[in-house]
CSV table of C-alpha atoms in Angstrom, one decimal:
chain,number,residue,atom,x,y,z
A,275,UNK,CA,15.2,31.9,-44.0
A,276,UNK,CA,16.7,33.4,-40.9
A,277,UNK,CA,13.6,35.6,-40.4
A,278,UNK,CA,11.4,32.5,-40.8
A,279,UNK,CA,13.5,30.7,-38.2
A,280,UNK,CA,13.3,33.6,-35.8
A,281,UNK,CA,9.5,33.8,-36.3
A,282,UNK,CA,9.2,30.0,-35.5
A,283,UNK,CA,11.3,30.4,-32.4
A,284,UNK,CA,9.2,33.4,-31.3
A,285,UNK,CA,6.0,31.4,-31.8
A,286,UNK,CA,7.4,28.5,-29.8
A,287,UNK,CA,8.4,30.8,-27.0
A,288,UNK,CA,4.9,32.4,-26.9
A,289,UNK,CA,3.3,28.9,-26.9
A,290,UNK,CA,5.5,27.9,-24.0
A,291,UNK,CA,4.5,30.9,-21.9
A,292,UNK,CA,2.3,30.1,-18.9
A,293,UNK,CA,-1.4,30.8,-19.6
A,294,UNK,CA,-2.5,32.3,-16.3
A,295,UNK,CA,-1.7,32.0,-12.6
A,296,UNK,CA,-2.9,28.4,-12.3
A,297,UNK,CA,-0.6,27.4,-15.2
A,298,UNK,CA,2.3,29.1,-13.5
A,299,UNK,CA,1.6,27.6,-10.1
A,300,UNK,CA,1.5,24.0,-11.4
A,301,UNK,CA,4.1,24.5,-14.1
A,302,UNK,CA,1.8,23.0,-16.7
A,303,UNK,CA,3.1,24.6,-19.8
A,304,UNK,CA,6.6,24.5,-18.5
A,305,UNK,CA,6.5,20.7,-18.3
A,306,UNK,CA,5.0,20.4,-21.8
A,307,UNK,CA,1.5,19.6,-20.6
A,308,UNK,CA,-2.0,21.1,-21.0
A,309,UNK,CA,-5.0,21.5,-18.8
A,310,UNK,CA,-6.9,18.9,-20.9
A,311,UNK,CA,-4.0,16.4,-20.6
A,312,UNK,CA,-3.8,16.9,-16.8
A,313,UNK,CA,-7.6,16.4,-16.4
A,314,UNK,CA,-7.4,13.2,-18.5
A,315,UNK,CA,-4.4,12.0,-16.6
A,316,UNK,CA,-6.1,12.7,-13.2
A,317,UNK,CA,-9.2,10.7,-14.2
A,318,UNK,CA,-7.1,7.8,-15.4
A,319,UNK,CA,-5.1,7.7,-12.1
A,320,UNK,CA,-8.4,7.7,-10.2
A,321,UNK,CA,-9.8,4.8,-12.2
A,322,UNK,CA,-6.6,2.7,-11.5
A,323,UNK,CA,-6.6,3.6,-7.8
A,324,UNK,CA,-10.4,3.4,-7.1
A,325,UNK,CA,-10.2,-0.2,-6.1
A,326,UNK,CA,-8.6,0.8,-2.8
A,327,UNK,CA,-12.0,2.2,-1.6
A,328,UNK,CA,-13.1,-1.5,-1.7
A,329,UNK,CA,-9.9,-3.3,-1.0
A,330,UNK,CA,-8.8,-1.3,2.1
A,331,UNK,CA,-11.9,-1.9,4.1
A,332,UNK,CA,-11.8,-5.6,3.2
A,333,UNK,CA,-8.3,-5.9,4.6
A,334,UNK,CA,-8.8,-3.7,7.7
A,335,UNK,CA,-12.2,-5.2,8.6
A,336,UNK,CA,-10.6,-8.7,8.5
A,337,UNK,CA,-8.5,-7.9,11.6
A,338,UNK,CA,-10.0,-8.5,15.0
A,339,UNK,CA,-8.3,-6.5,17.8
A,340,UNK,CA,-7.1,-7.7,21.2
A,341,UNK,CA,-10.6,-6.9,22.6
A,342,UNK,CA,-12.5,-8.8,19.9
A,343,UNK,CA,-13.6,-5.7,18.0
A,344,UNK,CA,-13.5,-5.1,14.3
A,345,UNK,CA,-14.0,-2.0,12.1
A,346,UNK,CA,-17.2,-1.1,10.3
A,347,UNK,CA,-16.9,-1.8,6.5
A,348,UNK,CA,-18.9,1.3,5.3
A,349,UNK,CA,-17.1,3.5,7.8
A,350,UNK,CA,-13.6,2.3,6.6
A,351,UNK,CA,-14.7,2.7,3.0
A,352,UNK,CA,-15.8,6.3,3.6
A,353,UNK,CA,-12.7,7.4,5.5
A,354,UNK,CA,-10.5,5.6,2.9
A,355,UNK,CA,-12.1,7.8,0.1
A,356,UNK,CA,-12.0,10.9,2.3
A,357,UNK,CA,-8.3,10.6,3.3
A,358,UNK,CA,-7.2,9.7,-0.2
A,359,UNK,CA,-9.0,12.7,-1.7
A,360,UNK,CA,-7.7,15.2,0.8
A,361,UNK,CA,-4.1,13.9,0.8
A,362,UNK,CA,-4.0,13.6,-3.0
A,363,UNK,CA,-5.1,17.2,-3.4
A,364,UNK,CA,-2.7,18.4,-0.7
A,365,UNK,CA,0.3,16.6,-2.3
A,366,UNK,CA,-0.6,18.1,-5.7
A,367,UNK,CA,-0.8,21.6,-4.2
A,368,UNK,CA,2.5,21.4,-2.2
A,369,UNK,CA,4.7,19.2,-4.4
A,370,UNK,CA,3.1,20.1,-7.9
A,371,UNK,CA,3.7,16.4,-8.8
A,372,UNK,CA,1.1,14.0,-10.2
A,373,UNK,CA,1.3,11.3,-7.6
A,374,UNK,CA,-2.0,10.0,-6.1
A,375,UNK,CA,-2.3,9.1,-2.4
A,376,UNK,CA,-4.3,6.4,-0.7
A,377,UNK,CA,-4.0,3.8,2.0
A,378,UNK,CA,-0.9,1.7,1.5
A,379,UNK,CA,-1.5,-2.0,1.0
A,380,UNK,CA,1.6,-3.2,2.9
A,381,UNK,CA,0.8,-1.2,6.1
A,382,UNK,CA,-2.9,-2.0,6.2
A,383,UNK,CA,-2.1,-5.7,6.0
A,384,UNK,CA,0.5,-5.3,8.8
A,385,UNK,CA,-2.1,-3.5,11.0
A,386,UNK,CA,-4.9,-6.0,10.4
A,387,UNK,CA,-2.9,-9.2,10.7
A,388,UNK,CA,-0.1,-8.3,13.1
A,389,UNK,CA,-0.6,-5.2,15.2
A,390,UNK,CA,-4.2,-5.5,16.3
A,391,UNK,CA,-3.5,-8.9,17.8
A,392,UNK,CA,-1.7,-7.0,20.6
A,393,UNK,CA,-3.6,-3.7,20.8
A,394,UNK,CA,-7.1,-2.2,20.0
A,395,UNK,CA,-7.9,-0.5,16.7
A,396,UNK,CA,-7.8,3.0,18.2
A,397,UNK,CA,-4.4,2.2,19.8
A,398,UNK,CA,-3.1,0.7,16.5
A,399,UNK,CA,-4.1,3.9,14.7
A,400,UNK,CA,-2.2,5.9,17.3
A,401,UNK,CA,0.9,3.9,16.4
A,402,UNK,CA,0.3,5.0,12.8
A,403,UNK,CA,0.1,8.6,13.8
A,404,UNK,CA,3.3,8.4,15.8
A,405,UNK,CA,4.9,6.7,12.8
A,406,UNK,CA,3.8,9.7,10.6
A,407,UNK,CA,5.2,12.3,13.0
A,408,UNK,CA,8.5,10.5,12.9
A,409,UNK,CA,8.5,10.4,9.1
A,410,UNK,CA,7.8,14.2,9.0
A,411,UNK,CA,10.7,14.9,11.3
A,412,UNK,CA,13.1,12.6,9.4
A,413,UNK,CA,12.0,14.2,6.1
A,414,UNK,CA,12.3,17.8,7.4
A,415,UNK,CA,15.8,17.2,8.7
A,416,UNK,CA,17.1,15.3,5.7
A,417,UNK,CA,17.7,12.1,7.7
A,418,UNK,CA,15.1,10.2,5.7
A,419,UNK,CA,17.1,10.4,2.5
A,420,UNK,CA,20.3,9.5,4.3
A,421,UNK,CA,18.7,6.3,5.8
A,422,UNK,CA,17.2,5.4,2.5
A,423,UNK,CA,20.6,5.5,0.8
A,424,UNK,CA,22.2,3.4,3.6
A,425,UNK,CA,20.0,0.3,3.1
A,426,UNK,CA,21.1,-2.0,0.2
A,427,UNK,CA,18.8,-1.9,-2.7
A,428,UNK,CA,18.4,-5.6,-2.6
A,429,UNK,CA,16.7,-5.5,0.8
A,430,UNK,CA,14.5,-2.6,-0.3
A,431,UNK,CA,13.3,-4.7,-3.2
A,432,UNK,CA,13.0,-7.8,-1.1
A,433,UNK,CA,10.6,-6.1,1.3
A,434,UNK,CA,8.3,-5.2,-1.7
A,435,UNK,CA,8.5,-8.8,-3.0
A,436,UNK,CA,7.8,-10.2,0.4
A,437,UNK,CA,4.8,-8.0,1.1
A,438,UNK,CA,3.5,-9.0,-2.4
A,439,UNK,CA,3.7,-12.7,-1.6
A,440,UNK,CA,2.1,-12.1,1.8
A,441,UNK,CA,-0.8,-10.2,0.3
A,442,UNK,CA,-1.3,-12.9,-2.3
A,443,UNK,CA,-1.3,-15.6,0.4
A,444,UNK,CA,-4.0,-13.7,2.3
A,445,UNK,CA,-6.0,-13.6,-0.9
A,446,UNK,CA,-5.7,-17.3,-1.4
A,447,UNK,CA,-6.8,-18.0,2.1
A,448,UNK,CA,-9.7,-15.5,2.1
A,449,UNK,CA,-11.0,-17.0,-1.2
A,450,UNK,CA,-11.0,-20.6,0.2
A,451,UNK,CA,-8.5,-21.6,-2.5
A,452,UNK,CA,-6.0,-22.4,0.3
A,453,UNK,CA,-7.4,-23.8,3.5
A,454,UNK,CA,-6.2,-25.2,6.8
A,455,UNK,CA,-6.2,-29.0,6.9
A,456,UNK,CA,-6.4,-29.2,10.7
A,457,UNK,CA,-3.5,-31.7,10.5
A,458,UNK,CA,0.2,-31.4,11.4
A,459,UNK,CA,1.3,-32.2,7.9
A,460,UNK,CA,0.4,-30.7,5.5
A,461,UNK,CA,-0.9,-27.7,7.5
A,462,UNK,CA,-2.6,-26.2,4.4
A,463,UNK,CA,-4.1,-27.6,1.2
A,464,UNK,CA,-6.1,-26.8,-1.9
A,465,UNK,CA,-9.7,-26.0,-1.3
A,466,UNK,CA,-11.5,-28.9,0.4
A,467,UNK,CA,-9.8,-32.2,0.2
A,468,UNK,CA,-7.6,-31.0,-2.6
A,469,UNK,CA,-10.3,-29.6,-4.9
A,470,UNK,CA,-12.0,-26.2,-5.5
A,471,UNK,CA,-15.2,-27.1,-3.7
A,472,UNK,CA,-17.4,-24.0,-3.5
A,473,UNK,CA,-19.0,-21.7,-6.0
A,474,UNK,CA,-17.6,-18.6,-4.3
A,475,UNK,CA,-14.1,-20.0,-4.7
A,476,UNK,CA,-14.8,-20.8,-8.4
A,477,UNK,CA,-15.9,-17.2,-8.8
A,478,UNK,CA,-12.6,-16.1,-7.2
A,479,UNK,CA,-10.7,-18.2,-9.9
A,480,UNK,CA,-12.8,-16.7,-12.7
A,481,UNK,CA,-12.2,-13.1,-11.4
A,482,UNK,CA,-8.5,-13.8,-11.0
A,483,UNK,CA,-8.2,-15.0,-14.6
A,484,UNK,CA,-10.3,-12.1,-16.0
A,485,UNK,CA,-8.4,-9.5,-14.1
A,486,UNK,CA,-5.1,-11.1,-15.0
A,487,UNK,CA,-6.0,-10.9,-18.7
A,488,UNK,CA,-7.0,-7.2,-18.4
A,489,UNK,CA,-3.8,-6.3,-16.5
A,490,UNK,CA,-1.7,-8.2,-19.0
A,491,UNK,CA,-3.4,-6.4,-21.9
A,492,UNK,CA,-2.6,-3.1,-20.0
A,493,UNK,CA,-6.2,-2.1,-19.9
A,494,UNK,CA,-6.5,1.1,-17.8
A,495,UNK,CA,-8.5,0.4,-14.7
A,496,UNK,CA,-8.1,-3.3,-15.3
A,497,UNK,CA,-8.1,-4.1,-11.6
A,498,UNK,CA,-11.2,-2.1,-11.0
A,499,UNK,CA,-13.0,-3.6,-14.0
A,500,UNK,CA,-12.1,-7.1,-12.7
A,501,UNK,CA,-13.5,-6.2,-9.3
A,502,UNK,CA,-16.8,-4.8,-10.7
A,503,UNK,CA,-17.3,-7.7,-13.1
A,504,UNK,CA,-16.6,-10.3,-10.4
A,505,UNK,CA,-19.1,-8.6,-8.1
A,506,UNK,CA,-21.8,-8.5,-10.8
A,507,UNK,CA,-21.3,-12.2,-11.5
A,508,UNK,CA,-21.5,-12.9,-7.7
A,509,UNK,CA,-24.7,-10.8,-7.3
A,510,UNK,CA,-26.3,-12.8,-10.2
A,511,UNK,CA,-25.2,-16.1,-8.7
A,512,UNK,CA,-26.4,-15.3,-5.3
A,513,UNK,CA,-29.8,-14.1,-6.6
A,514,UNK,CA,-30.2,-17.5,-8.4
A,515,UNK,CA,-28.6,-20.0,-6.0
A,516,UNK,CA,-29.2,-18.2,-2.6
A,517,UNK,CA,-25.8,-19.5,-1.2
A,518,UNK,CA,-25.9,-17.4,1.9
A,519,UNK,CA,-23.1,-16.8,4.4
A,520,UNK,CA,-20.5,-19.4,5.2
A,521,UNK,CA,-20.7,-18.9,9.0
A,522,UNK,CA,-23.6,-18.8,11.4
A,523,UNK,CA,-24.4,-16.3,14.1
A,524,UNK,CA,-22.0,-18.0,16.5
A,525,UNK,CA,-19.1,-17.6,14.1
A,526,UNK,CA,-18.8,-21.3,13.3
A,527,UNK,CA,-18.9,-22.6,9.8
A,528,UNK,CA,-22.5,-23.7,9.2
A,529,UNK,CA,-22.6,-23.6,5.4
A,530,UNK,CA,-19.2,-24.7,3.8
A,531,UNK,CA,-20.5,-23.7,0.3
A,532,UNK,CA,-21.5,-20.2,1.3
A,533,UNK,CA,-19.8,-16.8,1.0
A,534,UNK,CA,-17.0,-15.6,3.3
A,535,UNK,CA,-17.3,-12.2,5.0
A,536,UNK,CA,-19.7,-10.5,2.6
A,537,UNK,CA,-22.8,-11.9,0.9
A,538,UNK,CA,-23.3,-10.1,-2.5
A,539,UNK,CA,-26.9,-8.9,-2.2
A,540,UNK,CA,-28.4,-5.8,-3.6
A,541,UNK,CA,-30.4,-3.7,-1.2
A,542,UNK,CA,-30.9,-0.1,-0.3
A,543,UNK,CA,-29.7,3.0,-2.1
A,544,UNK,CA,-26.4,2.9,-4.0
A,545,UNK,CA,-25.3,6.2,-2.4
A,546,UNK,CA,-25.7,8.0,0.9
A,547,UNK,CA,-24.2,10.2,3.5
A,548,UNK,CA,-20.7,8.8,4.3
A,549,UNK,CA,-20.1,7.3,7.7
A,550,UNK,CA,-17.2,9.4,9.1
A,551,UNK,CA,-17.5,8.0,12.7
A,552,UNK,CA,-13.9,6.7,12.6
A,553,UNK,CA,-12.4,10.2,12.2
A,554,UNK,CA,-10.5,10.9,15.4
A,555,UNK,CA,-11.0,7.4,16.8
A,556,UNK,CA,-7.5,7.2,18.1
A,557,UNK,CA,-6.2,6.3,21.6
A,558,UNK,CA,-2.6,7.0,22.7
A,559,UNK,CA,-3.1,4.9,25.9
A,560,UNK,CA,-0.7,2.1,25.0
A,561,UNK,CA,-0.1,0.8,28.5
A,562,UNK,CA,-1.4,-2.7,27.6
A,563,UNK,CA,1.8,-3.6,25.8
A,564,UNK,CA,5.4,-3.2,26.8
A,565,UNK,CA,7.6,-0.3,25.9
A,566,UNK,CA,9.8,-2.6,23.7
A,567,UNK,CA,6.8,-3.9,21.8
A,568,UNK,CA,5.5,-0.3,21.2
A,569,UNK,CA,8.9,0.8,19.9
A,570,UNK,CA,9.3,-2.2,17.6
A,571,UNK,CA,5.8,-1.9,16.2
A,572,UNK,CA,6.3,1.8,15.4
A,573,UNK,CA,9.8,1.0,14.0
A,574,UNK,CA,8.3,-1.6,11.7
A,575,UNK,CA,5.5,0.7,10.6
A,576,UNK,CA,8.1,3.4,10.0
A,577,UNK,CA,10.3,1.1,8.0
A,578,UNK,CA,7.6,-0.2,5.8
A,579,UNK,CA,6.2,3.3,5.2
A,580,UNK,CA,9.6,4.7,4.7
A,581,UNK,CA,11.1,2.6,1.9
A,582,UNK,CA,7.9,1.9,0.0
A,583,UNK,CA,7.1,5.6,-0.5
A,584,UNK,CA,10.7,6.6,-1.3
A,585,UNK,CA,11.0,3.9,-3.9
A,586,UNK,CA,7.6,4.6,-5.4
A,587,UNK,CA,8.2,8.4,-5.7
A,588,UNK,CA,11.6,7.8,-7.3
A,589,UNK,CA,10.2,5.4,-9.9
A,590,UNK,CA,7.2,7.7,-10.7
A,591,UNK,CA,9.4,10.8,-11.1
A,592,UNK,CA,11.6,8.9,-13.5
A,593,UNK,CA,8.6,7.7,-15.5
A,594,UNK,CA,7.4,11.3,-15.7
A,595,UNK,CA,10.8,12.5,-16.8
A,596,UNK,CA,11.1,14.8,-13.8
A,597,UNK,CA,14.0,13.1,-12.0
A,598,UNK,CA,17.7,13.7,-12.4
A,599,UNK,CA,20.4,11.0,-12.7
A,600,UNK,CA,20.5,10.6,-8.9
A,601,UNK,CA,16.8,10.1,-8.6
A,602,UNK,CA,16.1,13.6,-7.2
A,603,UNK,CA,13.0,15.4,-8.4
A,604,UNK,CA,11.4,18.9,-8.0
A,605,UNK,CA,10.4,19.9,-4.4
A,606,UNK,CA,11.8,16.6,-3.0
A,607,UNK,CA,11.8,17.6,0.7
A,608,UNK,CA,8.3,19.0,0.5
A,609,UNK,CA,7.1,15.8,-1.1
A,610,UNK,CA,8.6,13.7,1.6
A,611,UNK,CA,7.2,15.8,4.4
A,612,UNK,CA,3.7,15.6,2.9
A,613,UNK,CA,4.1,11.9,2.6
A,614,UNK,CA,4.6,11.8,6.3
A,615,UNK,CA,1.5,13.9,6.8
A,616,UNK,CA,-0.3,11.1,4.9
A,617,UNK,CA,0.5,8.7,7.6
A,618,UNK,CA,-0.7,11.1,10.3
A,619,UNK,CA,-4.0,11.7,8.4
A,620,UNK,CA,-4.5,8.0,7.8
A,621,UNK,CA,-4.1,7.2,11.5
A,622,UNK,CA,-6.4,10.0,12.6
A,623,UNK,CA,-9.1,8.7,10.2
A,624,UNK,CA,-8.5,5.0,10.9
A,625,UNK,CA,-7.9,4.4,7.2
A,626,UNK,CA,-4.3,3.3,7.7
A,627,UNK,CA,-1.2,5.2,6.6
A,628,UNK,CA,-1.7,7.0,3.3
A,629,UNK,CA,1.2,7.0,0.8
A,630,UNK,CA,2.0,7.5,-2.8
A,631,UNK,CA,0.4,4.9,-5.1
A,632,UNK,CA,2.4,3.3,-7.9
A,633,UNK,CA,-0.9,3.2,-10.0
A,634,UNK,CA,-0.2,6.9,-10.5
A,635,UNK,CA,2.0,5.7,-13.3
A,636,UNK,CA,-1.2,5.1,-15.4
A,637,UNK,CA,-2.0,8.8,-15.2
A,638,UNK,CA,1.6,9.8,-16.0
A,639,UNK,CA,1.4,7.4,-19.0
A,640,UNK,CA,-1.7,9.4,-20.1
A,641,UNK,CA,0.4,12.6,-20.0
A,642,UNK,CA,0.0,13.9,-16.4
A,643,UNK,CA,3.0,15.9,-15.4
A,644,UNK,CA,1.8,18.3,-12.6
A,645,UNK,CA,-0.1,18.5,-9.4
A,646,UNK,CA,-3.2,19.7,-11.2
A,647,UNK,CA,-3.9,16.1,-12.2
A,648,UNK,CA,-3.9,15.3,-8.4
A,649,UNK,CA,-6.6,17.9,-7.8
A,650,UNK,CA,-8.8,16.0,-10.3
A,651,UNK,CA,-8.0,12.6,-8.8
A,652,UNK,CA,-8.6,13.9,-5.3
A,653,UNK,CA,-12.0,15.4,-6.2
A,654,UNK,CA,-13.0,12.1,-7.7
A,655,UNK,CA,-12.1,10.3,-4.4
A,656,UNK,CA,-14.2,12.8,-2.4
A,657,UNK,CA,-17.1,12.2,-4.7
A,658,UNK,CA,-16.7,8.4,-4.3
A,659,UNK,CA,-17.1,8.9,-0.6
A,660,UNK,CA,-20.9,9.2,-1.2
A,661,UNK,CA,-21.1,5.9,-3.0
A,662,UNK,CA,-19.5,3.7,-0.3
A,663,UNK,CA,-22.8,1.6,0.2
A,664,UNK,CA,-21.9,0.0,-3.2
A,665,UNK,CA,-18.7,-1.4,-1.7
A,666,UNK,CA,-20.5,-3.6,0.8
A,667,UNK,CA,-21.8,-6.0,-1.9
A,668,UNK,CA,-18.2,-6.9,-3.0
A,669,UNK,CA,-17.7,-10.5,-1.7
A,670,UNK,CA,-14.4,-11.5,-0.1
A,671,UNK,CA,-13.7,-14.0,-2.8
A,672,UNK,CA,-13.8,-11.3,-5.5
A,673,UNK,CA,-11.6,-9.0,-3.5
A,674,UNK,CA,-9.2,-11.9,-2.9
A,675,UNK,CA,-8.6,-12.0,-6.6
A,676,UNK,CA,-7.4,-8.4,-6.5
A,677,UNK,CA,-5.1,-9.2,-3.6
A,678,UNK,CA,-3.5,-11.9,-5.6
A,679,UNK,CA,-3.0,-9.7,-8.7
A,680,UNK,CA,-1.5,-6.9,-6.5
A,681,UNK,CA,0.7,-9.4,-4.9
A,682,UNK,CA,1.9,-10.7,-8.2
A,683,UNK,CA,2.7,-7.1,-9.4
A,684,UNK,CA,4.7,-6.4,-6.3
A,685,UNK,CA,6.6,-9.7,-6.6
A,686,UNK,CA,7.7,-8.7,-10.1
A,687,UNK,CA,10.4,-6.6,-8.4
A,688,UNK,CA,12.4,-9.8,-7.8
A,689,UNK,CA,13.7,-9.5,-11.4
A,690,UNK,CA,15.7,-6.4,-10.3
A,691,UNK,CA,17.7,-8.3,-7.7
A,692,UNK,CA,21.0,-9.9,-8.5
A,693,UNK,CA,21.0,-13.2,-6.7
A,694,UNK,CA,24.3,-14.6,-7.9
A,695,UNK,CA,26.0,-13.8,-4.5
A,696,UNK,CA,24.8,-16.0,-1.7
A,697,UNK,CA,25.4,-13.1,0.8
A,698,UNK,CA,22.5,-11.4,-1.0
A,699,UNK,CA,20.4,-14.5,-1.8
A,700,UNK,CA,19.9,-15.7,1.7
A,701,UNK,CA,18.8,-12.4,3.3
A,702,UNK,CA,16.5,-11.8,0.3
A,703,UNK,CA,15.1,-15.3,0.6
A,704,UNK,CA,14.5,-15.0,4.3
A,705,UNK,CA,12.8,-11.6,3.9
A,706,UNK,CA,10.4,-12.9,1.2
A,707,UNK,CA,9.7,-16.3,2.8
A,708,UNK,CA,9.3,-15.4,6.4
A,709,UNK,CA,6.6,-12.8,5.8
A,710,UNK,CA,3.9,-15.2,4.6
A,711,UNK,CA,5.1,-18.2,6.6
A,712,UNK,CA,4.9,-16.4,9.9
A,713,UNK,CA,2.0,-14.1,8.8
A,714,UNK,CA,4.0,-11.1,9.7
A,715,UNK,CA,5.7,-8.4,7.6
A,716,UNK,CA,7.8,-7.3,10.6
A,717,UNK,CA,9.3,-10.8,11.0
A,718,UNK,CA,10.3,-10.9,7.4
A,719,UNK,CA,12.0,-7.5,7.4
A,720,UNK,CA,13.8,-8.3,10.6
A,721,UNK,CA,15.0,-11.7,9.4
A,722,UNK,CA,16.4,-10.2,6.3
A,723,UNK,CA,18.2,-7.3,8.0
A,724,UNK,CA,19.7,-9.5,10.7
A,725,UNK,CA,20.8,-12.1,8.1
A,726,UNK,CA,22.4,-9.4,5.9
A,727,UNK,CA,24.5,-8.0,8.7
A,728,UNK,CA,25.6,-11.3,10.1
A,729,UNK,CA,26.5,-13.0,6.8
A,730,UNK,CA,28.4,-10.0,5.5
A,731,UNK,CA,30.2,-9.4,8.8
A,732,UNK,CA,31.2,-13.0,9.3
A,733,UNK,CA,32.3,-13.6,5.7
A,734,UNK,CA,34.8,-10.7,5.6
A,735,UNK,CA,32.5,-8.0,4.4
A,736,UNK,CA,32.0,-6.1,7.6
A,737,UNK,CA,33.3,-2.8,6.2
A,738,UNK,CA,30.6,-2.8,3.5
A,739,UNK,CA,27.9,-2.6,6.2
A,740,UNK,CA,26.6,0.9,6.9
A,741,UNK,CA,26.6,1.7,10.6
A,742,UNK,CA,22.8,2.4,10.4
A,743,UNK,CA,22.3,-1.2,9.3
A,744,UNK,CA,24.0,-2.4,12.5
A,745,UNK,CA,21.6,-0.2,14.5
A,746,UNK,CA,18.5,-1.6,12.6
A,747,UNK,CA,19.7,-5.2,12.9
A,748,UNK,CA,20.3,-4.8,16.6
A,749,UNK,CA,16.8,-3.3,17.0
A,750,UNK,CA,15.3,-6.4,15.3
A,751,UNK,CA,17.3,-8.7,17.5
A,752,UNK,CA,15.6,-7.0,20.5
A,753,UNK,CA,12.3,-7.2,18.7
A,754,UNK,CA,12.6,-11.0,18.2
A,755,UNK,CA,13.7,-11.4,21.9
A,756,UNK,CA,11.2,-8.9,23.2
A,757,UNK,CA,9.2,-11.6,25.3
A,758,UNK,CA,12.1,-12.5,27.5
A,759,UNK,CA,13.4,-8.9,27.6
A,760,UNK,CA,10.0,-7.6,28.7
A,761,UNK,CA,9.7,-10.3,31.3
A,762,UNK,CA,13.1,-9.5,32.7
A,763,UNK,CA,12.5,-5.7,32.8
A,764,UNK,CA,9.0,-6.3,34.2
A,765,UNK,CA,7.3,-4.1,31.5
């Protein structure tokens, strides 16, 4: 019996030995995985993330900068796939972790709906690059982890919830489900005169329900399947009904029953040489805005990037069984540095800051445990770069359904916040409510931080406030008062 036991142990040890240099490099056998499992996990992660090649350009091209310019849809789609592919592979090689990278939804919305109202697109992307450089420095020095630990978990979660509600609101507006009434009260309403008036808005509702069912059933790639199905329905409807665009050549609404930004029409080849004209389209000439504004815009980008990525990586590492009790995981500092590089790469390619995607959990659920899965995911993104012409037929109304679904998923984090203490409830509420109501992520974050510090300090809990929170809150007070301050300073 003893000999049999020893033989079994010996066989297990042999089976656990790395099978070649690639296995040793990625720790595949060591983490209980196989090459087949990693390939399958990498493909699943790509399927669940692929929607960003469509969704990111829809969000970014919705923003018109201070000079009236907007980004090219096919160009944004191409650089979105390029940057996601390169960064996903780089992260896998450096960190050996199965976390996919792509343009972050919170930051791209902030750029499109807040930042470019004050600067041009090249200048906005320069701010993203600066944000990335700061993240790399903070990660390399260990300050990033210290700052992350200083912020109350309730505020971290509230930021995610607020961004989710903001993204969902954008989806409702883009679909025509929520429209401006043109009156003082109520300022917005349902569709046209309180009803879902147009066929495109009806398709939005159908896509929303279909995608919701797929996500609820935990179908892998449910979001992508919903987008593709909604697009196919739209193409068929347009071929039959010839609805046409909603706006005329002058930008005014000429056809209320038409499509929003994109008419779903088939035409041309489904693939082609990617348009990479946005690579390097960055301008660091930020003289058009004041110093205070630049500092606060970079600060808000930094803050949004900062906590979203840290929280996502911690959650994914726990899901993969690679984190310890404190949430630390292998090659933590390297992972945080590369995450900062993702912001730099996203700015330099005008695809917005690239960060870790929570959808990587699908690949982890499929068994991915190492960075080899990232190599597979990244190669798929690079291949997708040649199919970006297909993304141009996705109508805004269909993409809006995906925005609402993503918003709902992000808002689910509210369940992890204990709201029994009003000192917590009010700052969380302000963070979540101010974002969509003022159409600004920065305003929501600032309102929450200032409220947290003031309420705790004035109700006898001043000692519980980390000194870094005082600094952040003071910075947001300056941000909110930047108009008078810049006028006073003459900047």
